[in-house]
Coordinates of C-alpha atoms and ligand atoms in Angstrom, one line a residue:
X59 CA 61.7 -64.0 -90.2
X60 CA 58.6 -62.1 -91.2
X61 CA 55.3 -63.9 -90.2
X62 CA 51.7 -63.0 -90.3
X63 CA 50.0 -63.5 -86.9
X64 CA 46.3 -63.6 -85.7
X65 CA 45.6 -60.9 -83.1
X66 CA 43.1 -63.2 -81.5
X67 CA 44.4 -66.8 -81.3
X68 CA 48.1 -66.0 -82.2
X69 CA 48.1 -68.5 -85.0
X70 CA 50.9 -67.8 -87.4
X71 CA 51.1 -67.8 -91.2
X72 CA 54.0 -67.4 -93.6
X73 CA 54.3 -64.4 -95.9
X74 CA 53.6 -66.8 -98.8
X75 CA 50.3 -68.0 -97.4
X76 CA 47.2 -66.7 -99.3
X77 CA 45.3 -65.5 -96.3
X78 CA 43.6 -62.2 -95.4
X79 CA 42.1 -63.3 -92.1
X80 CA 42.7 -66.1 -89.7
X81 CA 40.9 -69.5 -89.8
X82 CA 39.4 -68.4 -86.5
X83 CA 38.0 -65.3 -88.1
X84 CA 40.5 -63.0 -86.4
X85 CA 42.4 -60.1 -87.9
X86 CA 45.9 -60.6 -89.0
X87 CA 48.9 -58.4 -88.4
X88 CA 52.5 -58.7 -89.6
X89 CA 55.2 -59.6 -87.1
X90 CA 58.3 -57.9 -88.4
X91 CA 61.3 -56.0 -87.3
X92 CA 62.1 -53.3 -90.0
X93 CA 65.5 -51.8 -90.7
X94 CA 66.2 -48.1 -91.2
X95 CA 69.6 -47.1 -92.6
X96 CA 69.4 -43.3 -93.1
X97 CA 72.3 -43.2 -95.7
X98 CA 70.6 -45.9 -97.9
X99 CA 67.2 -44.2 -97.6
X100 CA 68.7 -40.8 -98.5
X101 CA 70.4 -42.2 -101.6
X102 CA 67.1 -43.4 -103.1
X103 CA 64.3 -41.7 -105.1
X104 CA 61.8 -39.6 -103.1
X105 CA 59.1 -42.3 -103.0
X106 CA 57.6 -44.4 -100.2
X107 CA 59.7 -47.3 -101.5
X108 CA 62.9 -45.6 -100.2
X109 CA 62.1 -47.4 -96.9
X110 CA 62.6 -50.7 -98.7
X111 CA 64.0 -52.6 -95.7
X112 CA 60.8 -51.7 -93.7
X113 CA 58.4 -52.9 -96.3
X114 CA 57.3 -56.6 -96.2
X115 CA 57.5 -57.5 -99.9
X116 CA 60.0 -60.3 -100.5
X117 CA 61.2 -59.7 -104.1
X118 CA 61.9 -56.3 -105.7
X119 CA 60.5 -57.7 -109.0
X120 CA 57.0 -57.8 -107.5
X121 CA 56.9 -54.1 -106.5
X122 CA 53.9 -52.3 -108.1
X123 CA 54.5 -48.6 -108.0
X124 CA 53.8 -45.2 -109.6
X125 CA 56.7 -43.7 -107.7
X126 CA 54.2 -42.6 -105.1
X127 CA 54.9 -40.9 -101.8
X128 CA 57.1 -38.3 -100.3
X129 CA 54.2 -35.9 -100.6
X130 CA 55.0 -32.3 -99.8
X131 CA 54.4 -30.9 -96.3
X132 CA 53.2 -27.3 -96.2
X133 CA 52.7 -24.9 -93.3
X134 CA 49.1 -23.6 -93.0
X135 CA 48.1 -21.1 -90.4
X136 CA 45.0 -21.5 -88.3
X137 CA 44.3 -18.2 -86.5
X138 CA 48.0 -17.5 -86.8
X139 CA 49.0 -20.9 -85.3
X140 CA 51.1 -22.9 -87.8
X141 CA 50.2 -26.5 -88.5
X142 CA 52.1 -28.7 -90.9
X143 CA 49.9 -30.3 -93.5
X144 CA 51.0 -33.3 -95.5
X145 CA 49.4 -33.1 -98.9
X146 CA 48.2 -36.6 -99.4
X147 CA 45.6 -35.5 -101.9
X148 CA 48.4 -35.3 -104.5
X149 CA 48.7 -39.0 -105.1
X150 CA 48.2 -40.8 -108.5
X151 CA 44.6 -41.6 -107.7
X152 CA 43.9 -38.5 -105.6
X153 CA 44.1 -39.9 -102.0
X154 CA 46.5 -41.3 -99.5
X155 CA 45.0 -44.8 -100.2
X156 CA 47.8 -45.3 -102.8
X157 CA 50.2 -46.0 -100.0
X158 CA 48.2 -49.0 -98.9
X159 CA 47.4 -50.1 -102.5
X160 CA 51.0 -50.0 -103.6
X161 CA 52.1 -52.5 -100.9
X162 CA 48.9 -54.7 -101.0
X163 CA 48.9 -55.0 -104.8
X164 CA 52.6 -55.8 -104.7
X165 CA 51.8 -58.6 -102.3
X166 CA 49.0 -59.8 -104.5
X167 CA 51.4 -59.9 -107.4
X168 CA 53.9 -61.8 -105.2
X169 CA 51.3 -64.4 -104.4
X170 CA 50.5 -64.9 -108.0
X171 CA 46.8 -63.9 -107.6
X172 CA 45.0 -63.0 -110.8
X173 CA 41.7 -61.5 -109.5
X174 CA 40.7 -59.7 -106.3
X175 CA 37.7 -58.1 -104.7
X176 CA 37.5 -54.9 -102.6
X177 CA 34.7 -52.7 -101.3
X178 CA 35.0 -49.0 -100.5
X179 CA 33.1 -45.7 -100.4
X180 CA 35.3 -44.9 -103.4
X181 CA 38.9 -43.9 -102.7
X182 CA 40.3 -47.3 -101.5
X183 CA 38.6 -48.9 -104.5
X184 CA 40.1 -46.3 -106.9
X185 CA 43.6 -47.0 -105.5
X186 CA 43.3 -50.8 -105.6
X187 CA 41.9 -50.5 -109.2
X188 CA 44.7 -48.3 -110.5
X189 CA 47.5 -50.5 -109.1
X190 CA 45.7 -53.7 -110.3
X191 CA 45.4 -52.0 -113.8
X192 CA 49.2 -51.3 -113.7
X193 CA 49.9 -55.1 -113.6
X194 CA 46.9 -56.5 -115.3
X195 CA 45.2 -58.0 -112.2
X196 CA 41.4 -58.1 -112.5
X197 CA 39.4 -56.5 -109.7
X198 CA 35.8 -56.3 -108.6
X199 CA 35.1 -53.2 -106.7
X200 CA 31.9 -53.0 -104.6
X201 CA 30.7 -49.4 -103.9
X202 CA 27.6 -47.8 -102.4
X203 CA 24.9 -46.9 -105.0
X204 CA 25.4 -43.2 -104.2
X205 CA 29.2 -43.1 -104.7
X206 CA 30.3 -39.9 -106.3
X207 CA 30.2 -39.9 -110.1
X208 CA 33.8 -38.8 -110.2
X209 CA 35.0 -41.8 -108.3
X210 CA 32.8 -44.1 -110.5
X211 CA 34.3 -42.6 -113.6
X212 CA 37.8 -43.2 -112.2
X213 CA 37.0 -46.8 -111.4
X214 CA 35.6 -47.4 -114.9
X215 CA 38.7 -45.8 -116.5
X216 CA 41.0 -48.2 -114.5
X217 CA 39.0 -51.1 -115.9
X218 CA 37.6 -52.2 -112.6
X219 CA 34.5 -54.4 -112.6
X220 CA 32.3 -52.0 -110.6
X221 CA 29.4 -53.3 -108.5
X222 CA 27.1 -50.7 -107.2
X223 CA 25.2 -52.0 -104.1
X224 CA 22.0 -50.3 -102.8
X225 CA 21.8 -49.8 -99.0
X226 CA 24.3 -48.8 -96.3
X227 CA 28.0 -49.0 -96.4
X228 CA 27.7 -52.1 -94.2
X229 CA 25.6 -53.8 -96.8
X230 CA 28.2 -53.1 -99.5
X231 CA 30.8 -54.7 -97.2
X232 CA 28.6 -57.7 -96.7
X233 CA 28.3 -58.2 -100.5
X234 CA 32.0 -58.0 -100.9
X235 CA 32.7 -60.4 -98.1
X236 CA 30.4 -62.9 -99.8
X237 CA 32.3 -62.5 -103.0
X238 CA 35.5 -62.9 -101.0
X239 CA 34.5 -66.5 -100.3
X240 CA 35.8 -67.2 -103.8
X241 CA 38.2 -64.3 -104.5
X242 CA 41.2 -62.8 -102.6
X243 CA 39.9 -59.9 -100.5
X244 CA 42.1 -56.9 -101.2
X245 CA 40.5 -55.1 -98.3
X246 CA 41.9 -51.9 -96.9
X247 CA 40.0 -52.7 -93.7
X248 CA 41.0 -56.3 -93.2
X249 CA 44.2 -56.7 -95.0
X250 CA 47.3 -56.1 -92.9
X251 CA 49.5 -55.3 -95.9
X252 CA 47.5 -52.2 -96.6
X253 CA 48.5 -50.8 -93.2
X254 CA 52.1 -51.6 -93.9
X255 CA 51.7 -49.2 -96.8
X256 CA 50.0 -46.4 -94.9
X257 CA 52.7 -46.6 -92.2
X258 CA 55.1 -44.9 -94.7
X259 CA 53.1 -41.7 -93.9
X260 CA 54.9 -41.8 -90.5
X261 CA 58.3 -42.5 -92.0
X262 CA 58.0 -39.6 -94.4
X263 CA 56.8 -37.2 -91.7
X264 CA 59.7 -38.2 -89.5
X265 CA 62.3 -37.8 -92.3
X266 CA 60.8 -34.6 -93.6
X267 CA 61.1 -33.2 -90.0
X268 CA 64.8 -34.1 -89.9
X269 CA 64.2 -37.5 -88.4
X270 CA 62.2 -36.2 -85.5
X271 CA 58.6 -36.8 -84.5
X272 CA 56.0 -34.0 -84.0
X273 CA 54.2 -33.7 -80.7
X274 CA 50.8 -34.5 -82.2
X275 CA 49.3 -35.9 -85.4
X276 CA 45.7 -35.0 -86.3
X277 CA 44.1 -37.6 -88.5
X278 CA 40.7 -38.7 -89.7
X279 CA 39.2 -42.0 -88.5
X280 CA 36.6 -44.1 -90.2
X281 CA 38.2 -47.6 -90.5
X282 CA 41.4 -46.0 -89.3
X283 CA 43.6 -47.1 -92.1
X284 CA 45.7 -44.0 -91.9
X285 CA 45.7 -43.7 -88.2
X286 CA 46.6 -47.3 -87.6
X287 CA 49.3 -47.2 -90.3
X288 CA 50.7 -44.1 -88.7
X289 CA 50.7 -45.8 -85.3
X290 CA 52.6 -48.9 -86.7
X291 CA 55.0 -46.5 -88.5
X292 CA 55.9 -44.4 -85.5
X293 CA 56.2 -47.5 -83.3
X294 CA 58.6 -49.0 -85.7
X295 CA 60.7 -45.8 -85.7
X296 CA 60.5 -45.8 -81.9
X297 CA 61.5 -49.4 -81.6
X298 CA 64.5 -48.8 -83.9
X299 CA 65.7 -45.9 -81.8
X300 CA 65.1 -43.3 -84.4
X301 CA 62.6 -41.3 -82.4
X302 CA 62.4 -41.1 -78.6
X303 CA 58.7 -40.5 -78.1
X304 CA 55.5 -41.4 -80.0
X305 CA 53.5 -38.4 -81.2
X306 CA 50.0 -38.1 -79.7
X307 CA 47.4 -39.4 -82.2
X308 CA 44.3 -37.2 -82.4
X309 CA 41.5 -39.0 -84.2
X310 CA 38.7 -37.0 -85.9
X311 CA 35.2 -38.2 -86.7
X312 CA 32.1 -36.5 -88.1
X313 CA 29.7 -36.0 -85.2
X314 CA 27.0 -37.5 -87.4
X315 CA 28.9 -40.8 -87.4
X316 CA 31.2 -41.0 -84.4
X317 CA 31.1 -44.5 -82.9
X318 CA 34.8 -44.4 -82.0
X319 CA 34.5 -41.0 -80.2
X320 CA 31.6 -42.5 -78.2
X321 CA 33.5 -45.6 -77.3
X322 CA 36.6 -43.6 -76.4
X323 CA 34.8 -41.3 -73.9
X324 CA 32.8 -44.2 -72.5
X325 CA 36.1 -45.9 -71.7
X326 CA 35.3 -48.9 -73.8
X327 CA 37.9 -51.1 -75.3
X328 CA 35.9 -51.9 -78.4
X329 CA 33.2 -50.4 -80.6
X330 CA 29.8 -52.1 -80.0
X331 CA 27.8 -53.6 -82.8
X332 CA 25.5 -51.1 -84.5
X333 CA 22.4 -52.4 -82.7
X334 CA 24.1 -52.0 -79.4
X335 CA 25.3 -48.4 -79.9
X336 CA 23.7 -45.7 -77.8
X337 CA 23.4 -43.2 -80.7
X338 CA 21.7 -43.6 -84.1
X339 CA 24.0 -42.0 -86.7
X340 CA 22.9 -40.0 -89.7
X341 CA 24.6 -39.2 -93.0
X342 CA 27.6 -36.8 -93.2
X343 CA 29.2 -34.7 -95.9
X344 CA 32.4 -36.6 -94.8
X345 CA 31.2 -39.8 -96.6
X346 CA 34.7 -41.4 -96.6
X347 CA 34.8 -41.7 -92.8
X348 CA 31.1 -42.6 -92.2
X349 CA 31.9 -46.0 -90.7
X350 CA 29.5 -47.4 -88.1
X351 CA 31.3 -50.6 -87.3
X352 CA 35.1 -50.2 -87.8
X353 CA 36.5 -53.7 -87.7
X354 CA 39.8 -52.6 -86.2
X355 CA 37.9 -50.5 -83.6
X356 CA 39.8 -52.0 -80.6
X357 CA 43.1 -51.4 -82.2
X358 CA 42.2 -47.8 -83.0
X359 CA 41.2 -47.1 -79.4
X360 CA 44.4 -48.7 -78.2
X361 CA 46.6 -46.7 -80.5
X362 CA 45.0 -43.4 -79.3
X363 CA 45.3 -44.3 -75.6
X364 CA 48.8 -45.7 -75.9
X365 CA 50.0 -42.4 -77.4
X366 CA 48.1 -40.3 -74.8
X367 CA 46.1 -38.8 -77.7
X368 CA 42.4 -38.1 -77.9
X369 CA 39.4 -38.1 -80.2
X370 CA 37.2 -35.2 -81.3
X371 CA 34.0 -35.0 -83.3
X372 CA 33.2 -32.2 -85.7
X373 CA 29.8 -30.8 -86.8
X374 CA 28.6 -30.7 -90.4
X375 CA 28.7 -26.9 -90.4
X376 CA 32.3 -26.8 -89.3
X377 CA 33.3 -29.3 -91.9
X378 CA 31.8 -27.1 -94.6
X379 CA 33.4 -24.0 -93.2
X380 CA 36.8 -25.8 -93.2
X381 CA 36.3 -26.8 -96.8
X382 CA 35.5 -23.2 -97.9
X383 CA 38.4 -21.9 -95.7
X384 CA 40.9 -24.2 -97.4
X385 CA 39.6 -23.2 -100.8
X386 CA 40.3 -19.6 -100.1
X387 CA 43.9 -20.5 -99.3
X388 CA 44.2 -22.3 -102.6
X389 CA 43.7 -25.9 -101.4
X390 CA 41.0 -27.9 -103.2
X391 CA 40.3 -30.9 -101.0
X392 CA 37.3 -33.2 -100.8
X393 CA 34.6 -32.8 -98.0
X394 CA 35.9 -35.9 -96.1
X395 CA 39.3 -34.4 -96.0
X396 CA 37.8 -31.2 -94.6
X397 CA 36.5 -33.0 -91.5
X398 CA 40.2 -33.4 -90.4
X399 CA 40.7 -29.7 -90.9
X400 CA 37.7 -28.8 -88.8
X401 CA 39.3 -31.1 -86.3
X402 CA 42.5 -29.0 -86.3
X403 CA 40.4 -25.9 -85.5
X404 CA 38.7 -27.7 -82.6
X405 CA 41.9 -29.2 -81.3
X406 CA 43.6 -25.8 -81.3
X407 CA 40.7 -24.2 -79.5
X408 CA 40.2 -26.9 -76.9
X409 CA 43.2 -28.9 -76.2
X410 CA 46.3 -27.0 -76.7
X411 CA 46.1 -23.7 -74.8
X412 CA 49.7 -22.6 -75.0
X413 CA 50.1 -23.6 -78.7
X414 CA 53.6 -24.8 -78.1
X415 CA 53.0 -28.2 -79.8
X416 CA 54.5 -29.2 -83.1
X417 CA 51.4 -30.5 -85.0
X418 CA 51.2 -32.4 -88.3
X419 CA 47.9 -33.1 -90.1
X420 CA 46.8 -34.1 -93.5
X421 CA 44.8 -33.3 -96.7
X422 CA 43.6 -36.9 -97.3
X423 CA 41.7 -36.5 -100.6
X424 CA 41.4 -34.3 -103.7
X425 CA 38.4 -32.0 -104.3
X426 CA 38.1 -33.3 -107.8
X427 CA 36.9 -36.5 -106.3
X428 CA 33.4 -35.3 -105.7
X429 CA 32.4 -32.3 -107.8
X430 CA 28.7 -32.6 -107.0
X431 CA 29.2 -32.4 -103.3
X432 CA 31.8 -29.5 -103.7
X433 CA 29.2 -27.5 -105.6
X434 CA 26.5 -28.3 -103.1
X435 CA 28.7 -27.2 -100.2
X436 CA 29.2 -23.8 -102.0
X437 CA 25.5 -23.2 -102.1
X438 CA 24.3 -24.6 -98.8
Ligands
PLP684 C1 39.9 -43.3 -96.6 C2 39.8 -41.9 -96.4 C3 39.8 -41.3 -95.1 C4 39.9 -42.1 -93.8 O1 40.0 -43.4 -93.8 P1 39.7 -44.5 -92.8 O2 40.6 -45.6 -93.2 O3 38.3 -44.9 -93.0 O4 40.0 -44.1 -91.4 C5 39.8 -40.0 -94.9 N1 39.8 -39.2 -96.0 C6 39.7 -39.6 -97.3 C7 39.7 -38.7 -98.4 C8 39.7 -41.0 -97.5 O5 39.7 -41.5 -98.7
ZN685 ZN1 43.1 -66.7 -85.2

């Protein structure tokens, strides 16, 4: 039986309960043993839904999909060292968030919910809005006032009810939480179903590498929706006996906003509240991962330590250089995605002296997502 369980008080809910957090306020996770039958998987279309028996949606009739997933992996050389990059900027809405949105909106459909609310710096909102549009579910998307005009246009085209909120990202979240008192919160940060979509990243990496796991995976971390999903996915593969070792998870943050890196190296098991953090953070070109209080912070720190991974922070100048460097190779990615690429450079320089590791990383978002910032980075 699949249940939904509070990570704090262990209270359980059924898959049919309309809940996104526990009555005690705790985060929910799905308690679930997936199945992987390689022959079945191989016989299906190349989409993330080929892992059907590992996805917690009860009825096939509720699946909301654009045939997303199975994004190509390409080898890119960094100073002659090959790294495999999964091209997650090639999704329907231009970022990997479609993985989470496909599962979460399927679940929302399954629950019979007609209207939802979500907040995001842009990409998660775009993904939720597109999948809601596909099945006629209304959505209110809260975004910061300064969200890129490209993402705003995208949201409007999908028919979302866009709410631009002045102030910080945290203030946007607060406004959405208030709205979530009356509407279902389709939150990529809170909602456990979202992570059971992003976990398919791990399944695909594994299958595309001939059902093996790489040694290390380099991923961005703001709220950790890709990193935590990857962790769930690789653990499910490990527990099913498909892989024999978990890859090291290497989490990248922009130095200008790196509360998780601080907590990691201070040996903390959680990220302190903003007013208790030792550093005051400033803005970064990697707007999509500028998260001061990641609500799943403890889980992120756990995941990285459990896999013997590490965290790295990258400077603004290095993010811009990585962005330009990728463009010269023919890859047009958004600035937030370039933070991860700067992280690859740093990881290769610092942490892997013999370069014998098999490394996978990711382009998380498309450059067409933020034209203004792309032009600014050219001229800076
Ligand atoms: C969402 C996003 C990230 C990182 O996501 P978190 O869930 O905050 O860790 C990275 N890059 C892009 C382009 C994104 O949209
Ligand atoms: Zn609880």
